[in-house]
Short mmCIF file of C-alpha atoms in Angstrom, two decimals:
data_model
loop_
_atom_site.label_atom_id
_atom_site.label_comp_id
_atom_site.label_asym_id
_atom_site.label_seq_id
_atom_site.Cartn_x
_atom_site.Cartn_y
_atom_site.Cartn_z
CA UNK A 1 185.37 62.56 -53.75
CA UNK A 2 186.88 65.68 -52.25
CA UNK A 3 185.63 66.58 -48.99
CA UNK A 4 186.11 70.10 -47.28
CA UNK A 5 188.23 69.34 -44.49
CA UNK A 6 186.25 72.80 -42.26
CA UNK A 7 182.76 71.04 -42.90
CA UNK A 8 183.39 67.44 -44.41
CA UNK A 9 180.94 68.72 -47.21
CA UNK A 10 182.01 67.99 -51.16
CA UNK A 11 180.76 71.62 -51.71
CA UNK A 12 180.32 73.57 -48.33
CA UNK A 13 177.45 76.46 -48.41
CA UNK A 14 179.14 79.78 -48.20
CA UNK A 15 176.57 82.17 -46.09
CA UNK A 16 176.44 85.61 -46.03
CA UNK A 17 179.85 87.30 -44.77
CA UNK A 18 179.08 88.84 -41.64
CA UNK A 19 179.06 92.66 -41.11
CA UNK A 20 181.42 94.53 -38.99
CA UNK A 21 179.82 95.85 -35.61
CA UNK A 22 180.76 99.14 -36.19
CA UNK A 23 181.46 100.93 -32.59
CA UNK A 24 178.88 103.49 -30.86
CA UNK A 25 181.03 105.60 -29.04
CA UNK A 26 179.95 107.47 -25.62
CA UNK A 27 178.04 111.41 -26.22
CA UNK A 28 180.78 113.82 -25.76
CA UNK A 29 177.83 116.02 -24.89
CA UNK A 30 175.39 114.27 -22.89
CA UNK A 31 175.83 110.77 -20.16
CA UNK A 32 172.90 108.80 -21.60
CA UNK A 33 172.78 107.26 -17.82
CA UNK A 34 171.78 110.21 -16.55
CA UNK A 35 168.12 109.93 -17.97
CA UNK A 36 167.65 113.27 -18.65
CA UNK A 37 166.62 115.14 -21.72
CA UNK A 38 169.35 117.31 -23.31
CA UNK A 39 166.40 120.13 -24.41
CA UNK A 40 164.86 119.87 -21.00
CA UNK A 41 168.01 120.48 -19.15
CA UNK A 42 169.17 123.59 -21.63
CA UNK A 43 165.78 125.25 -22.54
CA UNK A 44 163.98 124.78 -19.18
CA UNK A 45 166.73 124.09 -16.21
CA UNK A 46 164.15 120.92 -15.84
CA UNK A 47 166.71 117.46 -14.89
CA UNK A 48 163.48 115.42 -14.96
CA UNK A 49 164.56 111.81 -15.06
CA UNK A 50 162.86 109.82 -18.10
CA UNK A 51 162.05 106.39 -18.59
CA UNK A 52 162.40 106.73 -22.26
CA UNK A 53 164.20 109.11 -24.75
CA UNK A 54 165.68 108.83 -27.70
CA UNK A 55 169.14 109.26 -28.93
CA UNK A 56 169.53 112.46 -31.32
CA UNK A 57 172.41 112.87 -33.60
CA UNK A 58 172.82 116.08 -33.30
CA UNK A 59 174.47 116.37 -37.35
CA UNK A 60 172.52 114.52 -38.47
CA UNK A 61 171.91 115.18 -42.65
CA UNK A 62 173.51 113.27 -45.30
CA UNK A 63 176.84 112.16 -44.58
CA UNK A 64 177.22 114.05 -40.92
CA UNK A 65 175.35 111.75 -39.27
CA UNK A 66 177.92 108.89 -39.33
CA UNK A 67 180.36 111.99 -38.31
CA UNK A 68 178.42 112.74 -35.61
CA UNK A 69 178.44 109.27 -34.02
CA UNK A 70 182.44 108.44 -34.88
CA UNK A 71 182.70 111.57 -32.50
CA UNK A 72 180.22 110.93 -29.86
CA UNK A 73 178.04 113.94 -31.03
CA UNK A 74 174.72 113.28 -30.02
CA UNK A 75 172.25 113.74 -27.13
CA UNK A 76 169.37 111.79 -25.86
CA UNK A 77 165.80 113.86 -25.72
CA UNK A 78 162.39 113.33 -24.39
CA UNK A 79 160.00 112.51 -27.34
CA UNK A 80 158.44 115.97 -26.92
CA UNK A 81 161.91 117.16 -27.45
CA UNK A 82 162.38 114.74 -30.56
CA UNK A 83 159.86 114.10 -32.84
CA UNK A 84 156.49 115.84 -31.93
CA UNK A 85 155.25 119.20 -32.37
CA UNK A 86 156.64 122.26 -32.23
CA UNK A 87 159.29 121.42 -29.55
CA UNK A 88 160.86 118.78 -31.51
CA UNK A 89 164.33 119.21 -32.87
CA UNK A 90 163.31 117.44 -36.26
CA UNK A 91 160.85 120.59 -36.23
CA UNK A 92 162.07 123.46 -35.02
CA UNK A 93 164.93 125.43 -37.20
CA UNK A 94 166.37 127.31 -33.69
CA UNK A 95 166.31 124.21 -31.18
CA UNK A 96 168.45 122.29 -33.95
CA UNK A 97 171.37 125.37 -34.97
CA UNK A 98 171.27 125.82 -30.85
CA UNK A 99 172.08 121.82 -30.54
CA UNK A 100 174.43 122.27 -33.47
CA UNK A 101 176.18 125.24 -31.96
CA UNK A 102 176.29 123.28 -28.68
CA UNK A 103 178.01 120.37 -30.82
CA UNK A 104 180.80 122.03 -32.07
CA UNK A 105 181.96 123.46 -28.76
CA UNK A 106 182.10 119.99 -27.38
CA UNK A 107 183.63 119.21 -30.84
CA UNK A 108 186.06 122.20 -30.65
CA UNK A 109 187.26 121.35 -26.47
CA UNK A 110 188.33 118.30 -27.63
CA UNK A 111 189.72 118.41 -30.97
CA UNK A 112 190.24 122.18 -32.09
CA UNK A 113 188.31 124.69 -34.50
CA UNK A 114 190.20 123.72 -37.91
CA UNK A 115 189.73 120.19 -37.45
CA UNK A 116 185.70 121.03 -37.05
CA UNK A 117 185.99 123.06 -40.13
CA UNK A 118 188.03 120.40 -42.03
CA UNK A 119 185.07 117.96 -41.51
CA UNK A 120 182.27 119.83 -41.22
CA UNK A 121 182.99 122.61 -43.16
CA UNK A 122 180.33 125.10 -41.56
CA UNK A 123 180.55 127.10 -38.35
CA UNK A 124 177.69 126.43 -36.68
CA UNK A 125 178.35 128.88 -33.58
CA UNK A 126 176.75 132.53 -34.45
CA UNK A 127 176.60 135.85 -32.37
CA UNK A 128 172.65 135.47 -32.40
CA UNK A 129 170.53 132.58 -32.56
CA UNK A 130 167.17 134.17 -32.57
#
């Protein structure tokens, strides 16, 4: 009889191969410690502190998403400022190109405008957001 020398089974169970944890890099844009919503603190000059909010990638269709975490673009926003009603980001066209144009500055300080375009390939930053 052959034994596996690992498990000193004749036929060891192969599980599932575990997944790589795949890093979450720190917002280039926002210190999640600070407990304050993004939206709040742009929109109103409000630096309420909240219990809970919710981490908003601020590329976030299709592939950019993943883009937008690998490069720490993302903010953390009240739920008002996330998901509900007319406020929300997921909901309101101008709140979303201002967080995008908002992203690619941070983008831009850090890495340069050509690299932005290389990945992105849009310019998110207009004269008028209106």
């Amino acid at each position: 009889s052959r034994l596996s020398s690992s498990s000193g089974l004749m036929y060891p169970k192969e599980g599932p191969k575990k997944k790589r944890r795949r890093s979450h890099p720190a917002s280039i844009m926002h210190q999640k410690e600070d407990g304050t919503c993004f939206l709040c603190m742009l929109l109103e000059s409000n630096f309420q502190i909240y219990g809970y909010r919710e981490e908003h990638h601020v590329f976030f269709s299709g592939h950019q998403r993943a883009i937008s975490e690998e490069y720490g673009l993302k903010v953390y926003l009240c739920y008002r400022h996330h998901r509900e009603g007319p406020d929300a980001v997921h909901n309101n066209k101008r709140y979303r190109r201002m967080l995008e144009a908002e992203g690619q500055r941070a983008f831009e300080e850090r890495y340069g405008h050509k690299k932005f375009i290389e990945i992105f390939q849009e310019n998110y930053i207009y004269e008028d957001i209106a």
